[in-house]
Amino acid sequence: MPHQFNLPKSLQFQEQYYVLHINLAFLESHGCLQTSKLRMFRIICLIVLFKESDIDALKVIECLKSTGMPIKEIKKFIDWCSVGDSSLQQRYDMFLERKTAVEAQLEELNKTMKLINHKCENYKTALDAGTEDIHKNNKIGNF
């Protein structure tokens, strides 16, 4: 359950909305966040408050970042969003490209997982046997 901060009722927010693994200052410096969207208050320390729509936008930015998309491309996407409906095709095409990139990453991760599982199994049987000599002639194969 998210922690409710002890702030005046008008300023209360839930911690879950702010646990975003992104560097907001970095995104702002690259033009991905509009300074006008950051409303700052001093209450013991600096707290940045966002509207729910801002949080949704930050989640999309984090999603794009996690696919390996360069910050300049993320900025281009944000610019397209601010243009509106005339950029729908560009945004759709961009997400199709991201989907293809993520599918390729998943394929590579699945290959990596197969090798890791193979090695775990080998080490388990070697531990059970008390020696790794039982795998002396085993080759890794097509991993």
Short mmCIF file of N, CA and C in Angstrom, two decimals:
data_model
loop_
_atom_site.label_atom_id
_atom_site.label_comp_id
_atom_site.label_asym_id
_atom_site.label_seq_id
_atom_site.Cartn_x
_atom_site.Cartn_y
_atom_site.Cartn_z
N MET A 1 0.85 -1.18 0.00
CA MET A 1 0.00 0.00 0.00
C MET A 1 0.89 1.23 0.00
N PRO A 2 0.62 2.17 -0.90
CA PRO A 2 1.47 3.37 -0.97
C PRO A 2 1.41 4.18 0.32
N HIS A 3 2.53 4.78 0.64
CA HIS A 3 2.62 5.62 1.83
C HIS A 3 1.98 6.97 1.54
N GLN A 4 1.12 7.44 2.42
CA GLN A 4 0.50 8.77 2.28
C GLN A 4 1.36 9.74 3.07
N PHE A 5 1.95 10.73 2.38
CA PHE A 5 2.79 11.70 3.05
C PHE A 5 1.94 12.61 3.93
N ASN A 6 2.52 13.09 5.01
CA ASN A 6 1.82 13.95 5.94
C ASN A 6 1.95 15.41 5.48
N LEU A 7 1.18 15.76 4.46
CA LEU A 7 1.18 17.10 3.90
C LEU A 7 -0.23 17.66 4.02
N PRO A 8 -0.37 18.97 3.86
CA PRO A 8 -1.73 19.52 3.83
C PRO A 8 -2.55 18.78 2.78
N LYS A 9 -3.83 18.58 3.05
CA LYS A 9 -4.68 17.77 2.19
C LYS A 9 -4.59 18.18 0.71
N SER A 10 -4.49 19.46 0.42
CA SER A 10 -4.44 19.92 -0.97
C SER A 10 -3.15 19.52 -1.67
N LEU A 11 -2.11 19.16 -0.90
CA LEU A 11 -0.83 18.80 -1.50
C LEU A 11 -0.51 17.31 -1.37
N GLN A 12 -1.42 16.52 -0.84
CA GLN A 12 -1.13 15.12 -0.64
C GLN A 12 -1.01 14.39 -1.97
N PHE A 13 -0.11 13.45 -2.00
CA PHE A 13 0.06 12.63 -3.20
C PHE A 13 0.54 11.26 -2.75
N GLN A 14 0.42 10.30 -3.64
CA GLN A 14 0.83 8.95 -3.28
C GLN A 14 2.21 8.67 -3.84
N GLU A 15 3.00 8.02 -3.02
CA GLU A 15 4.37 7.70 -3.36
C GLU A 15 4.46 6.92 -4.67
N GLN A 16 3.52 6.04 -4.94
CA GLN A 16 3.59 5.19 -6.12
C GLN A 16 3.68 5.98 -7.41
N TYR A 17 3.12 7.17 -7.45
CA TYR A 17 3.17 7.98 -8.66
C TYR A 17 4.54 8.59 -8.89
N TYR A 18 5.37 8.59 -7.88
CA TYR A 18 6.65 9.27 -7.97
C TYR A 18 7.83 8.31 -7.98
N VAL A 19 7.56 7.04 -7.93
CA VAL A 19 8.63 6.06 -8.00
C VAL A 19 8.84 5.72 -9.47
N LEU A 20 9.45 6.65 -10.18
CA LEU A 20 9.76 6.49 -11.59
C LEU A 20 11.27 6.47 -11.71
N HIS A 21 11.80 5.46 -12.36
CA HIS A 21 13.24 5.28 -12.43
C HIS A 21 13.80 6.06 -13.62
N ILE A 22 13.59 7.34 -13.59
CA ILE A 22 14.12 8.20 -14.64
C ILE A 22 14.69 9.44 -13.99
N ASN A 23 15.60 10.06 -14.67
CA ASN A 23 16.23 11.26 -14.16
C ASN A 23 15.48 12.45 -14.75
N LEU A 24 14.62 13.06 -13.95
CA LEU A 24 13.76 14.13 -14.44
C LEU A 24 14.58 15.33 -14.90
N ALA A 25 15.64 15.65 -14.19
CA ALA A 25 16.48 16.80 -14.59
C ALA A 25 17.10 16.54 -15.96
N PHE A 26 17.54 15.31 -16.19
CA PHE A 26 18.12 14.95 -17.49
C PHE A 26 17.08 15.11 -18.59
N LEU A 27 15.88 14.60 -18.35
CA LEU A 27 14.82 14.72 -19.36
C LEU A 27 14.45 16.17 -19.61
N GLU A 28 14.40 16.96 -18.55
CA GLU A 28 14.06 18.37 -18.70
C GLU A 28 15.14 19.10 -19.49
N SER A 29 16.40 18.79 -19.22
CA SER A 29 17.49 19.47 -19.91
C SER A 29 17.53 19.14 -21.40
N HIS A 30 16.93 18.02 -21.78
CA HIS A 30 16.87 17.64 -23.19
C HIS A 30 15.55 18.03 -23.85
N GLY A 31 14.75 18.81 -23.14
CA GLY A 31 13.51 19.30 -23.71
C GLY A 31 12.36 18.32 -23.68
N CYS A 32 12.49 17.25 -22.90
CA CYS A 32 11.42 16.24 -22.83
C CYS A 32 10.35 16.60 -21.81
N LEU A 33 10.66 17.49 -20.91
CA LEU A 33 9.68 17.97 -19.93
C LEU A 33 9.58 19.47 -20.05
N GLN A 34 8.39 19.96 -20.01
CA GLN A 34 8.21 21.40 -20.05
C GLN A 34 8.32 21.95 -18.64
N THR A 35 9.15 22.96 -18.47
CA THR A 35 9.37 23.54 -17.14
C THR A 35 8.05 23.98 -16.52
N SER A 36 7.12 24.44 -17.35
CA SER A 36 5.84 24.90 -16.82
C SER A 36 5.06 23.76 -16.17
N LYS A 37 5.40 22.52 -16.50
CA LYS A 37 4.70 21.38 -15.91
C LYS A 37 5.23 21.04 -14.52
N LEU A 38 6.38 21.58 -14.16
CA LEU A 38 6.96 21.30 -12.86
C LEU A 38 6.51 22.37 -11.88
N ARG A 39 5.73 21.98 -10.90
CA ARG A 39 5.28 22.90 -9.86
C ARG A 39 6.01 22.52 -8.58
N MET A 40 6.90 23.40 -8.09
CA MET A 40 7.74 23.06 -6.96
C MET A 40 7.29 23.76 -5.68
N PHE A 41 7.37 23.04 -4.60
CA PHE A 41 7.03 23.57 -3.28
C PHE A 41 8.16 23.23 -2.33
N ARG A 42 8.44 24.13 -1.39
CA ARG A 42 9.43 23.84 -0.37
C ARG A 42 8.71 23.45 0.91
N ILE A 43 8.81 22.18 1.27
CA ILE A 43 8.29 21.67 2.53
C ILE A 43 9.36 20.71 3.03
N ILE A 44 10.22 21.20 3.86
CA ILE A 44 11.40 20.50 4.38
C ILE A 44 12.40 20.25 3.26
N CYS A 45 11.94 19.69 2.16
CA CYS A 45 12.79 19.48 1.00
C CYS A 45 11.97 19.80 -0.24
N LEU A 46 12.59 19.76 -1.38
CA LEU A 46 11.90 20.09 -2.62
C LEU A 46 11.04 18.91 -3.07
N ILE A 47 9.78 19.17 -3.32
CA ILE A 47 8.86 18.15 -3.79
C ILE A 47 8.32 18.61 -5.14
N VAL A 48 8.33 17.73 -6.13
CA VAL A 48 7.80 18.07 -7.44
C VAL A 48 6.46 17.37 -7.59
N LEU A 49 5.43 18.16 -7.87
CA LEU A 49 4.08 17.61 -8.01
C LEU A 49 3.70 17.58 -9.47
N PHE A 50 3.06 16.51 -9.88
CA PHE A 50 2.62 16.34 -11.25
C PHE A 50 1.15 16.03 -11.29
N LYS A 51 0.52 16.42 -12.36
CA LYS A 51 -0.85 15.99 -12.61
C LYS A 51 -0.80 14.53 -13.07
N GLU A 52 -1.93 13.85 -13.00
CA GLU A 52 -1.98 12.45 -13.41
C GLU A 52 -1.58 12.30 -14.88
N SER A 53 -1.98 13.24 -15.73
CA SER A 53 -1.60 13.17 -17.15
C SER A 53 -0.09 13.30 -17.32
N ASP A 54 0.56 14.08 -16.44
CA ASP A 54 2.01 14.19 -16.49
C ASP A 54 2.66 12.86 -16.14
N ILE A 55 2.10 12.19 -15.14
CA ILE A 55 2.63 10.89 -14.73
C ILE A 55 2.49 9.89 -15.88
N ASP A 56 1.36 9.89 -16.56
CA ASP A 56 1.18 9.00 -17.70
C ASP A 56 2.23 9.28 -18.77
N ALA A 57 2.49 10.54 -19.04
CA ALA A 57 3.51 10.91 -20.03
C ALA A 57 4.89 10.42 -19.59
N LEU A 58 5.20 10.56 -18.30
CA LEU A 58 6.48 10.10 -17.79
C LEU A 58 6.62 8.58 -17.91
N LYS A 59 5.53 7.87 -17.71
CA LYS A 59 5.56 6.41 -17.85
C LYS A 59 5.85 6.03 -19.30
N VAL A 60 5.27 6.74 -20.26
CA VAL A 60 5.54 6.47 -21.67
C VAL A 60 7.00 6.77 -21.99
N ILE A 61 7.51 7.88 -21.46
CA ILE A 61 8.92 8.23 -21.67
C ILE A 61 9.82 7.14 -21.11
N GLU A 62 9.52 6.67 -19.91
CA GLU A 62 10.31 5.60 -19.30
C GLU A 62 10.23 4.33 -20.13
N CYS A 63 9.06 4.03 -20.66
CA CYS A 63 8.88 2.86 -21.52
C CYS A 63 9.78 2.97 -22.74
N LEU A 64 9.75 4.11 -23.41
CA LEU A 64 10.56 4.31 -24.61
C LEU A 64 12.05 4.22 -24.27
N LYS A 65 12.43 4.81 -23.14
CA LYS A 65 13.82 4.77 -22.70
C LYS A 65 14.27 3.33 -22.46
N SER A 66 13.39 2.52 -21.87
CA SER A 66 13.75 1.13 -21.56
C SER A 66 13.91 0.27 -22.82
N THR A 67 13.39 0.73 -23.96
CA THR A 67 13.57 -0.01 -25.20
C THR A 67 14.90 0.33 -25.87
N GLY A 68 15.63 1.29 -25.28
CA GLY A 68 16.89 1.70 -25.85
C GLY A 68 16.76 2.88 -26.80
N MET A 69 15.61 3.50 -26.82
CA MET A 69 15.40 4.64 -27.72
C MET A 69 16.25 5.82 -27.25
N PRO A 70 17.00 6.43 -28.16
CA PRO A 70 17.82 7.60 -27.79
C PRO A 70 16.95 8.77 -27.34
N ILE A 71 17.50 9.59 -26.46
CA ILE A 71 16.76 10.71 -25.90
C ILE A 71 16.30 11.68 -26.99
N LYS A 72 17.09 11.84 -28.05
CA LYS A 72 16.68 12.73 -29.15
C LYS A 72 15.42 12.22 -29.84
N GLU A 73 15.30 10.91 -29.96
CA GLU A 73 14.10 10.32 -30.57
C GLU A 73 12.90 10.45 -29.64
N ILE A 74 13.14 10.31 -28.34
CA ILE A 74 12.06 10.50 -27.36
C ILE A 74 11.57 11.94 -27.44
N LYS A 75 12.49 12.87 -27.56
CA LYS A 75 12.12 14.29 -27.69
C LYS A 75 11.26 14.51 -28.94
N LYS A 76 11.63 13.85 -30.04
CA LYS A 76 10.87 13.96 -31.28
C LYS A 76 9.43 13.46 -31.05
N PHE A 77 9.30 12.34 -30.34
CA PHE A 77 7.98 11.80 -30.02
C PHE A 77 7.17 12.81 -29.21
N ILE A 78 7.80 13.42 -28.22
CA ILE A 78 7.11 14.40 -27.38
C ILE A 78 6.65 15.59 -28.22
N ASP A 79 7.51 16.01 -29.13
CA ASP A 79 7.13 17.10 -30.04
C ASP A 79 5.93 16.70 -30.89
N TRP A 80 5.93 15.47 -31.39
CA TRP A 80 4.79 14.99 -32.18
C TRP A 80 3.51 15.02 -31.36
N CYS A 81 3.62 14.62 -30.08
CA CYS A 81 2.43 14.63 -29.22
C CYS A 81 1.86 16.03 -29.08
N SER A 82 2.75 17.01 -28.97
CA SER A 82 2.26 18.37 -28.80
C SER A 82 1.65 18.93 -30.09
N VAL A 83 2.00 18.36 -31.23
CA VAL A 83 1.42 18.78 -32.51
C VAL A 83 -0.04 18.33 -32.61
N GLY A 84 -0.32 17.15 -32.05
CA GLY A 84 -1.70 16.65 -32.09
C GLY A 84 -1.93 15.60 -33.16
N ASP A 85 -3.17 15.55 -33.63
CA ASP A 85 -3.60 14.49 -34.54
C ASP A 85 -2.82 14.42 -35.85
N SER A 86 -2.25 15.51 -36.28
CA SER A 86 -1.52 15.48 -37.55
C SER A 86 -0.27 14.61 -37.48
N SER A 87 0.15 14.22 -36.27
CA SER A 87 1.34 13.38 -36.13
C SER A 87 0.99 11.95 -35.71
N LEU A 88 -0.26 11.58 -35.78
CA LEU A 88 -0.67 10.23 -35.36
C LEU A 88 0.10 9.14 -36.12
N GLN A 89 0.25 9.29 -37.43
CA GLN A 89 0.94 8.27 -38.23
C GLN A 89 2.40 8.12 -37.79
N GLN A 90 3.08 9.25 -37.55
CA GLN A 90 4.48 9.17 -37.11
C GLN A 90 4.59 8.46 -35.77
N ARG A 91 3.68 8.78 -34.86
CA ARG A 91 3.73 8.14 -33.53
C ARG A 91 3.42 6.65 -33.63
N TYR A 92 2.46 6.30 -34.47
CA TYR A 92 2.13 4.88 -34.67
C TYR A 92 3.33 4.13 -35.26
N ASP A 93 3.94 4.71 -36.29
CA ASP A 93 5.10 4.08 -36.92
C ASP A 93 6.25 3.93 -35.93
N MET A 94 6.44 4.95 -35.07
CA MET A 94 7.50 4.89 -34.08
C MET A 94 7.26 3.74 -33.10
N PHE A 95 6.02 3.56 -32.66
CA PHE A 95 5.73 2.46 -31.74
C PHE A 95 5.87 1.10 -32.42
N LEU A 96 5.54 1.02 -33.70
CA LEU A 96 5.78 -0.23 -34.42
C LEU A 96 7.27 -0.55 -34.47
N GLU A 97 8.11 0.47 -34.69
CA GLU A 97 9.56 0.28 -34.67
C GLU A 97 10.04 -0.16 -33.30
N ARG A 98 9.51 0.45 -32.24
CA ARG A 98 9.90 0.08 -30.88
C ARG A 98 9.48 -1.36 -30.59
N LYS A 99 8.30 -1.74 -31.08
CA LYS A 99 7.82 -3.11 -30.87
C LYS A 99 8.79 -4.11 -31.52
N THR A 100 9.22 -3.81 -32.74
CA THR A 100 10.17 -4.68 -33.44
C THR A 100 11.49 -4.76 -32.67
N ALA A 101 11.95 -3.62 -32.17
CA ALA A 101 13.20 -3.60 -31.41
C ALA A 101 13.09 -4.44 -30.14
N VAL A 102 11.97 -4.32 -29.44
CA VAL A 102 11.78 -5.06 -28.20
C VAL A 102 11.65 -6.56 -28.48
N GLU A 103 10.99 -6.91 -29.57
CA GLU A 103 10.88 -8.33 -29.94
C GLU A 103 12.27 -8.93 -30.20
N ALA A 104 13.14 -8.16 -30.85
CA ALA A 104 14.51 -8.62 -31.09
C ALA A 104 15.27 -8.76 -29.77
N GLN A 105 15.07 -7.81 -28.86
CA GLN A 105 15.72 -7.88 -27.54
C GLN A 105 15.24 -9.12 -26.79
N LEU A 106 13.93 -9.38 -26.86
CA LEU A 106 13.38 -10.55 -26.18
C LEU A 106 13.96 -11.85 -26.74
N GLU A 107 14.12 -11.91 -28.05
CA GLU A 107 14.71 -13.10 -28.67
C GLU A 107 16.13 -13.33 -28.16
N GLU A 108 16.91 -12.26 -28.09
CA GLU A 108 18.27 -12.38 -27.57
C GLU A 108 18.28 -12.78 -26.09
N LEU A 109 17.38 -12.19 -25.31
CA LEU A 109 17.30 -12.55 -23.89
C LEU A 109 16.87 -14.01 -23.71
N ASN A 110 15.99 -14.49 -24.57
CA ASN A 110 15.57 -15.90 -24.48
C ASN A 110 16.74 -16.83 -24.78
N LYS A 111 17.59 -16.46 -25.75
CA LYS A 111 18.78 -17.27 -26.03
C LYS A 111 19.71 -17.27 -24.82
N THR A 112 19.88 -16.11 -24.23
CA THR A 112 20.73 -15.99 -23.04
C THR A 112 20.18 -16.84 -21.91
N MET A 113 18.87 -16.82 -21.73
CA MET A 113 18.25 -17.60 -20.65
C MET A 113 18.42 -19.10 -20.88
N LYS A 114 18.36 -19.54 -22.13
CA LYS A 114 18.58 -20.96 -22.42
C LYS A 114 19.97 -21.40 -21.98
N LEU A 115 20.97 -20.58 -22.29
CA LEU A 115 22.33 -20.93 -21.89
C LEU A 115 22.48 -20.90 -20.38
N ILE A 116 21.90 -19.92 -19.73
CA ILE A 116 21.96 -19.85 -18.26
C ILE A 116 21.29 -21.07 -17.64
N ASN A 117 20.12 -21.44 -18.15
CA ASN A 117 19.43 -22.63 -17.63
C ASN A 117 20.27 -23.89 -17.84
N HIS A 118 20.92 -24.00 -19.01
CA HIS A 118 21.79 -25.14 -19.31
C HIS A 118 22.93 -25.21 -18.30
N LYS A 119 23.57 -24.07 -18.05
CA LYS A 119 24.69 -24.06 -17.11
C LYS A 119 24.23 -24.34 -15.68
N CYS A 120 23.08 -23.83 -15.29
CA CYS A 120 22.54 -24.13 -13.96
C CYS A 120 22.31 -25.63 -13.81
N GLU A 121 21.73 -26.23 -14.82
CA GLU A 121 21.48 -27.68 -14.79
C GLU A 121 22.79 -28.45 -14.70
N ASN A 122 23.78 -28.04 -15.49
CA ASN A 122 25.08 -28.71 -15.44
C ASN A 122 25.73 -28.60 -14.07
N TYR A 123 25.71 -27.41 -13.50
CA TYR A 123 26.32 -27.24 -12.18
C TYR A 123 25.56 -28.00 -11.10
N LYS A 124 24.26 -28.07 -11.21
CA LYS A 124 23.46 -28.84 -10.24
C LYS A 124 23.82 -30.32 -10.30
N THR A 125 23.87 -30.88 -11.52
CA THR A 125 24.22 -32.31 -11.63
C THR A 125 25.67 -32.56 -11.21
N ALA A 126 26.57 -31.59 -11.48
CA ALA A 126 27.96 -31.74 -11.04
C ALA A 126 28.04 -31.70 -9.52
N LEU A 127 27.27 -30.82 -8.90
CA LEU A 127 27.24 -30.77 -7.43
C LEU A 127 26.72 -32.08 -6.86
N ASP A 128 25.63 -32.59 -7.47
CA ASP A 128 25.06 -33.86 -7.00
C ASP A 128 26.06 -35.01 -7.14
N ALA A 129 26.84 -34.99 -8.23
CA ALA A 129 27.83 -36.03 -8.47
C ALA A 129 29.13 -35.79 -7.70
N GLY A 130 29.33 -34.59 -7.23
CA GLY A 130 30.56 -34.27 -6.51
C GLY A 130 31.73 -33.92 -7.41
N THR A 131 31.49 -33.82 -8.70
CA THR A 131 32.55 -33.47 -9.64
C THR A 131 31.94 -32.93 -10.92
N GLU A 132 32.69 -32.06 -11.57
CA GLU A 132 32.21 -31.56 -12.86
C GLU A 132 32.74 -32.40 -14.01
N ASP A 133 33.50 -33.44 -13.68
CA ASP A 133 34.01 -34.34 -14.72
C ASP A 133 32.89 -35.03 -15.48
N ILE A 134 31.72 -35.14 -14.88
CA ILE A 134 30.61 -35.80 -15.59
C ILE A 134 30.18 -35.01 -16.83
N HIS A 135 30.58 -33.75 -16.93
CA HIS A 135 30.24 -32.92 -18.08
C HIS A 135 31.46 -32.64 -18.97
N LYS A 136 32.52 -33.39 -18.74
CA LYS A 136 33.78 -33.15 -19.44
C LYS A 136 33.62 -33.14 -20.96
N ASN A 137 32.81 -34.03 -21.48
CA ASN A 137 32.66 -34.15 -22.93
C ASN A 137 31.45 -33.40 -23.47
N ASN A 138 30.71 -32.74 -22.60
CA ASN A 138 29.54 -31.98 -23.05
C ASN A 138 29.98 -30.65 -23.68
N LYS A 139 29.42 -30.35 -24.81
CA LYS A 139 29.68 -29.09 -25.47
C LYS A 139 28.46 -28.19 -25.29
N ILE A 140 28.69 -26.91 -25.33
CA ILE A 140 27.60 -25.96 -25.13
C ILE A 140 26.61 -26.04 -26.28
N GLY A 141 27.05 -26.30 -27.48
CA GLY A 141 26.13 -26.47 -28.60
C GLY A 141 25.67 -25.16 -29.20
N ASN A 142 24.43 -25.11 -29.55
CA ASN A 142 23.88 -23.95 -30.26
C ASN A 142 23.29 -22.90 -29.32
N PHE A 143 24.06 -22.44 -28.42
CA PHE A 143 23.58 -21.37 -27.53
C PHE A 143 24.17 -20.12 -28.01
#
